[in-house]
Amino acid sequence: MLQAPRGTRDFTPGEMQKRRYIEHTMATTFRSFGYGEIQTPTFENLELFTAKSGGSIIDEIYAFTDKGGRQLALRPELTAPVIRCYVERLQMEPKPLKLYYFGNCYRYDRPQKGRYREFQQAGCELIGADTPEAMAELLGCAFTLLKNVGLQNIRMNIGNLTLFNRLFAHFKLEKPAQKTLLPLIDKSLFDDLRVALGDCDLSGEAGDQFINLLQTASLDEIKEFFHKDDIAVQELTTMETVLDLLRNAFQVTDYEIKLGIVRGLDYYKGIVFEIDAPVLGAEKQLCGGGSYELVSLFGGTEVPTAGFAVGFDRTILALEAEGFTFPSPALDVYIIPVNPEMVLTTITIAQQLRKEGISVDFDQLRRGMGKSLKYAAARNALKVIIVGLKELEQQSVTLRDMKTGTQEIVPITRIHSTLKHP
Ligand code: HAM
């Protein structure tokens, strides 16, 4: 039997119903925050993704050479493609420019629950604004997006890469040391980090202090540590304004400061954040984002940029784990002709109702009444219309309510109004 490739999935109509529901809610939320939709190609020139991250990223993505010898890659994310499009076509647009997107992404990850080789992201990029209110709104939008789809328990962690880099500078941890330490910090492997810090001549109290600052949720503790560092003090003041607005204006209180947020991608700077759904366990990160720099790298005039992306598939897993009831796919009407002579009338009624925006299906297998009603129930039909000989002589049909089982005779000309106003 042929199977879908490793790390990819098919989505059945029942699963698609859930996905479309979430997509619709997220799109409505993005639009309510003033974002407009953008779509970019599924594959890009490989260079777009290696420009910032270097060649090592090739191991993690689907890179290939096409028949014309071009080096291409299936996109692993959409930030670089959206910024490429901005530089190519949108630089003259009035700022700030707010763009949202849905798109499949491809990563050569090791598949497991919540981690796939093909997955969908819903995300946005904010181009040309980095005031505290713009950043607070971005964080607020990410949180609202996940709340609006129906998630109960989510936590936002907020870090800052400017402060993170100041921390490295204070402890005199140079680039080669950072290379070893970053993956351990990213995975919160603090015991291993302590050992690695020892290897970098940072053991004992200083090592403990470094680790404590990465873990603490106390802004006061961080402020106390940085109080003589002008760059850090300025960054902390801005960050406090962002957090005040997030709490008091956007009503987001489920967040924590976490300087240990590294973010996997290389383009970030300043404020970064992640949103987790604790219910998911291992692959619990639903959303990641922050401010970053890519525009000048792609040949544009530098402007502030920030954004985030939500893992669509993990959002569904989290909703299912929380026991969320998705709206069920209902068919408005199922029509059963009692014999083949009634087929023409059946289709005529179906077509008329479809024109009115009602979802209609009809028996195409010439089954008996019992089996047809069973099928209509399995399809979640709200009403069944039975086209019978006797009723048709009166230009009428039988309308059955599938919930209550009650039936009434309705003139064909009044089916639509009866359905709309029972
Ligand atoms: P990211 O953190 O790499 O950020 O991905 C965003 C989200 O995509 C993750 O939080 C996760 O939910 C989901 N995700 C990532 N990899 C997989 C996978 N293999 N299977 C399922 N879901 C996955 C970015 O991609 C940035 N472009 C976000 C951003 C936008 N930053 C600024 N603007």
Short mmCIF file of C-alpha atoms and ligand atoms in Angstrom, two decimals:
data_model
loop_
_atom_site.label_atom_id
_atom_site.label_comp_id
_atom_site.label_asym_id
_atom_site.label_seq_id
_atom_site.Cartn_x
_atom_site.Cartn_y
_atom_site.Cartn_z
CA MET A 1 0.00 0.00 0.00
CA LEU A 2 1.33 3.44 -0.89
CA GLN A 3 1.62 5.82 2.02
CA ALA A 4 2.00 9.59 2.46
CA PRO A 5 5.67 10.61 2.86
CA ARG A 6 7.16 10.58 6.38
CA GLY A 7 6.18 13.64 8.39
CA THR A 8 3.27 14.60 6.10
CA ARG A 9 -0.46 14.09 6.64
CA ASP A 10 -3.74 13.92 4.74
CA PHE A 11 -6.69 15.82 6.15
CA THR A 12 -10.13 14.24 5.90
CA PRO A 13 -13.29 16.38 5.56
CA GLY A 14 -13.85 16.16 9.35
CA GLU A 15 -10.29 17.37 10.01
CA MET A 16 -10.52 20.05 7.32
CA GLN A 17 -13.67 21.36 8.96
CA LYS A 18 -11.63 21.97 12.16
CA ARG A 19 -8.77 23.54 10.22
CA ARG A 20 -11.03 25.86 8.25
CA TYR A 21 -12.83 26.89 11.43
CA ILE A 22 -9.52 27.89 13.05
CA GLU A 23 -8.26 29.54 9.88
CA HIS A 24 -11.44 31.61 9.67
CA THR A 25 -11.23 32.70 13.33
CA MET A 26 -7.55 33.60 12.99
CA ALA A 27 -8.07 35.53 9.73
CA THR A 28 -10.94 37.46 11.34
CA THR A 29 -8.70 38.28 14.32
CA PHE A 30 -5.79 39.40 12.12
CA ARG A 31 -8.14 41.64 10.14
CA SER A 32 -9.61 43.06 13.37
CA PHE A 33 -6.04 44.18 14.23
CA GLY A 34 -5.73 45.94 10.85
CA TYR A 35 -3.65 43.30 9.02
CA GLY A 36 -4.03 42.50 5.30
CA GLU A 37 -3.38 39.06 3.82
CA ILE A 38 -0.31 38.20 1.76
CA GLN A 39 0.68 35.02 -0.10
CA THR A 40 4.16 34.06 -1.27
CA PRO A 41 5.44 31.03 -3.24
CA THR A 42 5.86 27.62 -1.60
CA PHE A 43 9.43 27.44 -2.87
CA GLU A 44 12.04 30.19 -2.97
CA ASN A 45 15.65 30.59 -4.04
CA LEU A 46 17.72 28.72 -1.47
CA GLU A 47 19.82 31.84 -0.94
CA LEU A 48 16.86 33.53 0.79
CA PHE A 49 17.21 31.16 3.72
CA THR A 50 21.00 30.79 3.77
CA ALA A 51 21.63 34.56 3.58
CA LYS A 52 21.25 35.00 7.35
CA SER A 53 21.69 31.51 8.71
CA GLY A 54 24.56 30.27 6.53
CA GLY A 55 24.90 26.94 4.77
CA SER A 56 24.30 24.82 7.87
CA ILE A 57 20.56 25.44 7.55
CA ILE A 58 20.53 23.26 4.41
CA ASP A 59 20.57 20.18 6.66
CA GLU A 60 17.28 21.30 8.21
CA ILE A 61 15.33 22.20 5.08
CA TYR A 62 14.14 20.70 1.82
CA ALA A 63 16.69 22.11 -0.59
CA PHE A 64 16.93 20.92 -4.19
CA THR A 65 18.23 21.76 -7.65
CA ASP A 66 15.56 22.11 -10.34
CA LYS A 67 15.85 20.99 -13.98
CA GLY A 68 17.28 24.39 -14.91
CA GLY A 69 20.05 24.00 -12.32
CA ARG A 70 18.54 26.54 -9.89
CA GLN A 71 19.16 26.07 -6.16
CA LEU A 72 15.74 26.17 -4.53
CA ALA A 73 14.16 25.34 -1.17
CA LEU A 74 10.67 24.61 0.10
CA ARG A 75 10.07 27.43 2.58
CA PRO A 76 10.78 26.45 6.21
CA GLU A 77 8.95 29.60 7.40
CA LEU A 78 7.43 32.75 5.92
CA THR A 79 9.24 35.68 7.49
CA ALA A 80 12.12 35.71 4.98
CA PRO A 81 9.72 35.27 1.99
CA VAL A 82 7.42 38.07 3.19
CA ILE A 83 10.35 40.43 3.71
CA ARG A 84 11.71 39.49 0.26
CA CYS A 85 8.31 40.40 -1.19
CA TYR A 86 8.29 43.64 0.81
CA VAL A 87 11.70 44.65 -0.57
CA GLU A 88 10.71 43.63 -4.11
CA ARG A 89 7.25 45.20 -4.27
CA LEU A 90 5.99 46.95 -1.15
CA GLN A 91 8.68 49.34 0.06
CA MET A 92 6.75 52.39 -1.13
CA GLU A 93 3.56 51.42 0.76
CA PRO A 94 2.54 53.69 3.66
CA LYS A 95 3.94 52.54 7.02
CA PRO A 96 3.29 50.73 9.18
CA LEU A 97 2.55 47.85 6.87
CA LYS A 98 0.70 44.99 8.56
CA LEU A 99 0.73 41.67 6.69
CA TYR A 100 -0.72 38.32 7.74
CA TYR A 101 -0.45 34.92 6.10
CA PHE A 102 -1.32 31.26 6.20
CA GLY A 103 1.05 28.84 4.55
CA ASN A 104 2.51 25.37 4.53
CA CYS A 105 6.11 25.15 5.72
CA TYR A 106 8.63 22.35 5.28
CA ARG A 107 11.40 21.37 7.67
CA TYR A 108 13.57 18.27 7.69
CA ASP A 109 12.67 17.69 11.37
CA ARG A 110 12.46 14.30 13.07
CA PRO A 111 8.68 13.70 13.04
CA GLN A 112 6.79 13.11 16.29
CA LYS A 113 3.47 14.24 17.74
CA GLY A 114 3.21 17.97 17.06
CA ARG A 115 6.34 18.02 14.89
CA TYR A 116 5.95 17.38 11.17
CA ARG A 117 7.94 17.80 7.99
CA GLU A 118 5.01 19.61 6.39
CA PHE A 119 3.04 21.86 8.72
CA GLN A 120 1.01 25.03 8.52
CA GLN A 121 1.79 28.40 10.03
CA ALA A 122 -0.48 31.38 10.58
CA GLY A 123 1.61 34.46 11.08
CA CYS A 124 2.11 38.16 10.57
CA GLU A 125 4.82 40.73 9.97
CA LEU A 126 4.65 44.32 11.16
CA ILE A 127 6.88 46.54 9.01
CA GLY A 128 7.83 50.11 9.86
CA ALA A 129 6.80 50.52 13.51
CA ASP A 130 8.67 49.68 16.70
CA THR A 131 7.10 51.98 19.29
CA PRO A 132 6.16 50.32 22.59
CA GLU A 133 2.49 50.45 21.53
CA ALA A 134 3.29 48.67 18.26
CA MET A 135 5.21 45.93 20.08
CA ALA A 136 2.54 45.62 22.78
CA GLU A 137 -0.12 45.25 20.09
CA LEU A 138 1.90 42.55 18.31
CA LEU A 139 2.17 40.52 21.51
CA GLY A 140 -1.50 41.23 22.29
CA CYS A 141 -2.51 40.10 18.80
CA ALA A 142 -0.66 36.76 19.17
CA PHE A 143 -2.30 36.11 22.52
CA THR A 144 -5.78 37.16 21.32
CA LEU A 145 -5.45 34.97 18.23
CA LEU A 146 -5.00 31.85 20.35
CA LYS A 147 -7.66 32.88 22.88
CA ASN A 148 -10.17 33.59 20.10
CA VAL A 149 -9.84 30.10 18.64
CA GLY A 150 -10.92 28.80 22.04
CA LEU A 151 -7.75 27.89 23.96
CA GLN A 152 -8.13 28.11 27.74
CA ASN A 153 -4.63 27.65 29.09
CA ILE A 154 -1.75 29.38 27.33
CA ARG A 155 1.37 31.07 28.71
CA MET A 156 3.45 33.75 27.06
CA ASN A 157 7.19 33.98 27.78
CA ILE A 158 8.87 37.24 26.88
CA GLY A 159 12.62 37.63 26.41
CA ASN A 160 14.94 40.23 25.01
CA LEU A 161 17.95 39.45 22.87
CA THR A 162 19.58 42.85 23.49
CA LEU A 163 19.58 42.08 27.22
CA PHE A 164 20.60 38.50 26.49
CA ASN A 165 23.64 39.74 24.56
CA ARG A 166 24.48 42.25 27.33
CA LEU A 167 24.43 39.31 29.72
CA PHE A 168 27.00 37.46 27.61
CA ALA A 169 29.11 40.64 27.50
CA HIS A 170 28.98 41.07 31.30
CA PHE A 171 30.12 37.51 31.86
CA LYS A 172 32.75 37.84 29.12
CA LEU A 173 31.38 34.91 27.15
CA GLU A 174 32.67 35.36 23.61
CA LYS A 175 31.23 33.99 20.35
CA PRO A 176 32.86 30.50 20.46
CA ALA A 177 31.55 29.98 24.02
CA GLN A 178 28.11 31.25 22.99
CA LYS A 179 27.97 28.65 20.24
CA THR A 180 28.22 25.84 22.80
CA LEU A 181 25.96 27.49 25.37
CA LEU A 182 23.07 28.66 23.15
CA PRO A 183 21.60 25.23 22.33
CA LEU A 184 21.67 24.29 26.04
CA ILE A 185 19.94 27.54 27.02
CA ASP A 186 17.41 27.09 24.20
CA LYS A 187 16.47 23.65 25.53
CA SER A 188 16.58 24.80 29.20
CA LEU A 189 19.21 22.13 29.97
CA PHE A 190 20.52 24.03 32.98
CA ASP A 191 22.54 21.17 34.55
CA ASP A 192 24.43 20.66 31.29
CA LEU A 193 24.74 24.45 31.01
CA ARG A 194 26.42 24.60 34.45
CA VAL A 195 29.02 22.05 33.29
CA ALA A 196 29.55 23.89 29.98
CA LEU A 197 29.94 27.23 31.82
CA GLY A 198 32.65 25.60 33.94
CA ASP A 199 34.47 24.73 30.71
CA CYS A 200 34.21 28.44 29.75
CA ASP A 201 35.81 29.49 33.08
CA LEU A 202 32.48 30.58 34.54
CA SER A 203 31.87 28.33 37.49
CA GLY A 204 30.75 28.80 41.09
CA GLU A 205 28.79 31.88 42.08
CA ALA A 206 29.19 33.69 38.76
CA GLY A 207 27.89 30.66 36.87
CA ASP A 208 24.93 30.39 39.25
CA GLN A 209 24.17 34.07 38.82
CA PHE A 210 24.25 33.73 35.02
CA ILE A 211 21.85 30.78 35.13
CA ASN A 212 19.60 32.50 37.64
CA LEU A 213 19.28 35.58 35.40
CA LEU A 214 18.26 33.36 32.48
CA GLN A 215 15.54 31.74 34.58
CA THR A 216 14.21 34.52 36.77
CA ALA A 217 10.77 35.97 36.08
CA SER A 218 11.56 39.02 38.22
CA LEU A 219 12.08 42.20 36.21
CA ASP A 220 13.38 43.88 39.38
CA GLU A 221 16.12 41.30 39.71
CA ILE A 222 17.12 41.86 36.07
CA LYS A 223 17.02 45.66 36.54
CA GLU A 224 19.17 45.41 39.65
CA PHE A 225 21.80 43.39 37.77
CA PHE A 226 21.93 45.78 34.80
CA HIS A 227 21.62 49.08 36.70
CA LYS A 228 25.05 50.36 35.59
CA ASP A 229 24.65 49.32 31.94
CA ASP A 230 23.15 52.25 29.96
CA ILE A 231 22.17 50.16 26.91
CA ALA A 232 20.44 47.60 29.11
CA VAL A 233 18.73 50.26 31.24
CA GLN A 234 17.27 51.90 28.12
CA GLU A 235 16.10 48.57 26.74
CA LEU A 236 14.52 47.68 30.09
CA THR A 237 12.66 51.01 30.23
CA THR A 238 11.17 50.40 26.76
CA MET A 239 10.33 46.84 27.69
CA GLU A 240 8.53 47.98 30.84
CA THR A 241 6.36 50.35 28.79
CA VAL A 242 5.52 47.47 26.41
CA LEU A 243 4.60 45.23 29.34
CA ASP A 244 2.47 47.94 31.01
CA LEU A 245 0.48 48.37 27.79
CA LEU A 246 0.20 44.63 27.29
CA ARG A 247 -1.23 44.22 30.78
CA ASN A 248 -3.36 47.34 31.13
CA ALA A 249 -4.50 48.04 27.57
CA PHE A 250 -4.48 44.61 25.90
CA GLN A 251 -5.47 42.81 29.13
CA VAL A 252 -2.84 40.10 28.69
CA THR A 253 -1.69 39.01 32.13
CA ASP A 254 -0.65 35.38 31.54
CA TYR A 255 2.95 36.20 30.70
CA GLU A 256 6.36 35.86 32.28
CA ILE A 257 9.73 37.42 31.65
CA LYS A 258 12.27 34.84 30.54
CA LEU A 259 15.67 36.08 29.40
CA GLY A 260 16.60 32.54 28.41
CA ILE A 261 14.47 32.70 25.24
CA VAL A 262 16.97 32.27 22.43
CA ARG A 263 14.71 31.63 19.38
CA GLY A 264 16.09 29.24 16.80
CA LEU A 265 16.26 31.61 13.84
CA ASP A 266 19.20 33.95 13.41
CA TYR A 267 17.47 37.18 12.45
CA TYR A 268 16.03 38.25 15.83
CA LYS A 269 17.05 41.20 18.02
CA GLY A 270 15.35 43.05 20.92
CA ILE A 271 12.05 41.70 22.25
CA VAL A 272 11.28 38.06 21.45
CA PHE A 273 8.46 35.90 22.73
CA GLU A 274 6.93 32.45 22.71
CA ILE A 275 3.50 31.13 23.66
CA ASP A 276 3.16 27.63 25.09
CA ALA A 277 0.20 25.34 25.67
CA PRO A 278 1.29 23.34 28.75
CA VAL A 279 -1.33 20.68 27.92
CA LEU A 280 0.85 19.54 24.98
CA GLY A 281 3.90 18.38 26.95
CA ALA A 282 6.97 17.97 24.73
CA GLU A 283 6.14 20.01 21.60
CA LYS A 284 4.21 22.68 23.49
CA GLN A 285 5.35 25.82 21.71
CA LEU A 286 2.38 27.19 19.79
CA CYS A 287 3.80 30.53 18.74
CA GLY A 288 7.15 32.27 18.37
CA GLY A 289 8.18 35.71 17.25
CA GLY A 290 9.77 39.04 18.02
CA SER A 291 11.60 41.91 16.38
CA TYR A 292 14.24 41.13 13.77
CA GLU A 293 16.39 42.55 10.97
CA LEU A 294 16.25 41.22 7.41
CA VAL A 295 15.26 44.13 5.15
CA SER A 296 18.76 45.51 4.51
CA LEU A 297 20.16 42.01 4.08
CA PHE A 298 17.69 41.58 1.20
CA GLY A 299 18.69 44.92 -0.36
CA GLY A 300 15.99 47.18 1.09
CA THR A 301 16.15 50.36 3.15
CA GLU A 302 16.20 49.26 6.78
CA VAL A 303 12.94 49.72 8.70
CA PRO A 304 11.91 48.17 12.00
CA THR A 305 10.33 44.75 11.57
CA ALA A 306 8.64 42.35 13.96
CA GLY A 307 6.23 39.46 13.72
CA PHE A 308 5.22 36.05 14.91
CA ALA A 309 3.97 32.71 13.62
CA VAL A 310 1.55 30.28 15.19
CA GLY A 311 1.87 26.55 14.55
CA PHE A 312 -1.54 25.73 13.17
CA ASP A 313 -1.28 21.97 13.72
CA ARG A 314 -0.21 22.32 17.35
CA THR A 315 -3.08 24.75 17.96
CA ILE A 316 -5.52 22.02 16.89
CA LEU A 317 -3.75 19.42 19.07
CA ALA A 318 -3.94 21.78 22.05
CA LEU A 319 -7.65 22.48 21.47
CA GLU A 320 -8.36 18.74 21.22
CA ALA A 321 -6.35 18.09 24.40
CA GLU A 322 -8.37 20.77 26.21
CA GLY A 323 -11.59 19.04 25.08
CA PHE A 324 -12.74 21.88 22.83
CA THR A 325 -16.00 21.23 20.95
CA PHE A 326 -15.47 22.17 17.32
CA PRO A 327 -18.58 23.25 15.38
CA SER A 328 -19.82 20.08 13.68
CA PRO A 329 -20.17 19.99 9.91
CA ALA A 330 -23.89 19.97 9.20
CA LEU A 331 -25.65 19.46 5.88
CA ASP A 332 -28.71 21.73 5.74
CA VAL A 333 -30.89 19.44 3.65
CA TYR A 334 -30.82 15.88 2.31
CA ILE A 335 -33.43 15.04 -0.33
CA ILE A 336 -34.79 11.54 -0.87
CA PRO A 337 -36.82 10.74 -4.00
CA VAL A 338 -39.13 7.80 -3.25
CA ASN A 339 -38.58 6.37 -6.75
CA PRO A 340 -36.49 7.14 -9.90
CA GLU A 341 -39.39 9.15 -11.41
CA MET A 342 -38.92 11.75 -8.68
CA VAL A 343 -35.23 12.35 -9.52
CA LEU A 344 -35.86 15.31 -11.85
CA THR A 345 -37.98 17.13 -9.23
CA THR A 346 -35.43 16.23 -6.55
CA ILE A 347 -32.55 17.80 -8.47
CA THR A 348 -34.66 20.85 -9.38
CA ILE A 349 -35.42 21.44 -5.70
CA ALA A 350 -31.75 20.84 -4.78
CA GLN A 351 -30.50 23.35 -7.37
CA GLN A 352 -33.06 25.96 -6.29
CA LEU A 353 -32.06 25.65 -2.64
CA ARG A 354 -28.33 25.71 -3.49
CA LYS A 355 -28.89 29.02 -5.27
CA GLU A 356 -30.26 30.33 -1.97
CA GLY A 357 -27.02 29.37 -0.22
CA ILE A 358 -28.38 26.24 1.46
CA SER A 359 -26.17 23.13 1.49
CA VAL A 360 -28.02 20.27 -0.15
CA ASP A 361 -27.32 16.71 -1.10
CA PHE A 362 -29.68 14.06 -2.46
CA ASP A 363 -29.86 10.29 -2.64
CA GLN A 364 -27.87 9.15 -5.67
CA LEU A 365 -27.90 5.44 -4.94
CA ARG A 366 -31.67 4.80 -5.22
CA ARG A 367 -31.69 3.28 -1.75
CA GLY A 368 -34.78 2.50 0.30
CA MET A 369 -36.23 5.08 2.69
CA GLY A 370 -34.74 3.48 5.86
CA LYS A 371 -31.19 3.36 4.51
CA SER A 372 -31.47 6.87 3.08
CA LEU A 373 -32.60 8.30 6.41
CA LYS A 374 -29.74 6.52 8.15
CA TYR A 375 -27.27 8.00 5.66
CA ALA A 376 -28.80 11.47 6.17
CA ALA A 377 -28.30 11.09 9.94
CA ALA A 378 -24.68 9.98 9.42
CA ARG A 379 -24.14 13.09 7.27
CA ASN A 380 -25.51 15.27 10.10
CA ALA A 381 -28.36 16.53 7.90
CA LEU A 382 -30.57 19.00 9.75
CA LYS A 383 -33.64 18.40 7.52
CA VAL A 384 -34.71 15.75 5.06
CA ILE A 385 -37.06 16.40 2.16
CA ILE A 386 -38.95 13.36 0.91
CA VAL A 387 -40.23 13.71 -2.64
CA GLY A 388 -43.22 11.32 -2.84
CA LEU A 389 -45.84 10.69 -5.50
CA LYS A 390 -48.93 11.68 -3.49
CA GLU A 391 -47.44 14.94 -2.18
CA LEU A 392 -46.04 15.85 -5.59
CA GLU A 393 -49.54 15.70 -7.08
CA GLN A 394 -50.28 18.62 -4.71
CA GLN A 395 -46.96 20.31 -5.71
CA SER A 396 -45.74 19.57 -2.18
CA VAL A 397 -43.05 17.52 -0.40
CA THR A 398 -42.56 16.10 3.08
CA LEU A 399 -40.13 18.03 5.28
CA ARG A 400 -38.65 16.06 8.17
CA ASP A 401 -36.78 17.60 11.09
CA MET A 402 -33.93 15.17 11.82
CA LYS A 403 -33.54 16.29 15.43
CA THR A 404 -37.19 15.88 16.52
CA GLY A 405 -38.36 13.42 13.85
CA THR A 406 -41.46 15.56 13.19
CA GLN A 407 -42.73 15.81 9.59
CA GLU A 408 -44.88 18.34 7.75
CA ILE A 409 -46.19 18.71 4.21
CA VAL A 410 -44.79 21.85 2.59
CA PRO A 411 -45.61 23.32 -0.86
CA ILE A 412 -42.50 23.27 -3.10
CA THR A 413 -42.72 27.05 -3.50
CA ARG A 414 -42.49 27.48 0.26
CA ILE A 415 -39.60 25.10 1.06
CA HIS A 416 -37.06 27.89 1.24
CA SER A 417 -39.11 30.17 3.49
CA THR A 418 -40.04 27.23 5.76
CA LEU A 419 -36.37 26.31 6.10
CA LYS A 420 -35.42 29.89 6.89
CA HIS A 421 -38.38 30.57 9.25
CA PRO A 422 -39.65 27.24 10.56
P1 HAM B 1 9.23 29.28 14.68
O1 HAM B 1 9.26 29.37 16.18
O2 HAM B 1 10.34 28.57 14.02
O3 HAM B 1 9.15 30.78 14.17
O4 HAM B 1 7.87 28.63 14.22
C1 HAM B 1 6.63 29.15 14.67
C2 HAM B 1 5.75 28.02 15.12
O5 HAM B 1 5.61 27.05 14.09
C3 HAM B 1 6.28 27.23 16.30
O6 HAM B 1 5.99 27.89 17.52
C4 HAM B 1 5.54 25.91 16.18
O7 HAM B 1 4.24 26.00 16.78
C5 HAM B 1 5.37 25.78 14.68
N1 HAM B 1 6.32 24.77 14.16
C6 HAM B 1 7.64 24.94 13.94
N2 HAM B 1 8.18 23.79 13.44
C7 HAM B 1 7.18 22.89 13.37
C8 HAM B 1 7.08 21.52 12.95
N3 HAM B 1 8.13 20.85 12.48
N4 HAM B 1 5.87 20.90 13.02
C9 HAM B 1 4.79 21.57 13.49
N5 HAM B 1 4.81 22.86 13.89
C10 HAM B 1 5.98 23.52 13.83
C11 HAM B 1 9.10 31.13 12.84
O8 HAM B 1 8.91 30.36 11.94
C12 HAM B 1 9.22 32.62 12.60
N6 HAM B 1 9.15 32.85 11.14
C13 HAM B 1 8.17 33.38 13.34
C14 HAM B 1 8.24 34.85 13.11
C15 HAM B 1 7.46 35.58 12.30
N7 HAM B 1 9.14 35.66 13.64
C16 HAM B 1 8.94 36.90 13.18
N8 HAM B 1 7.93 36.85 12.36
#
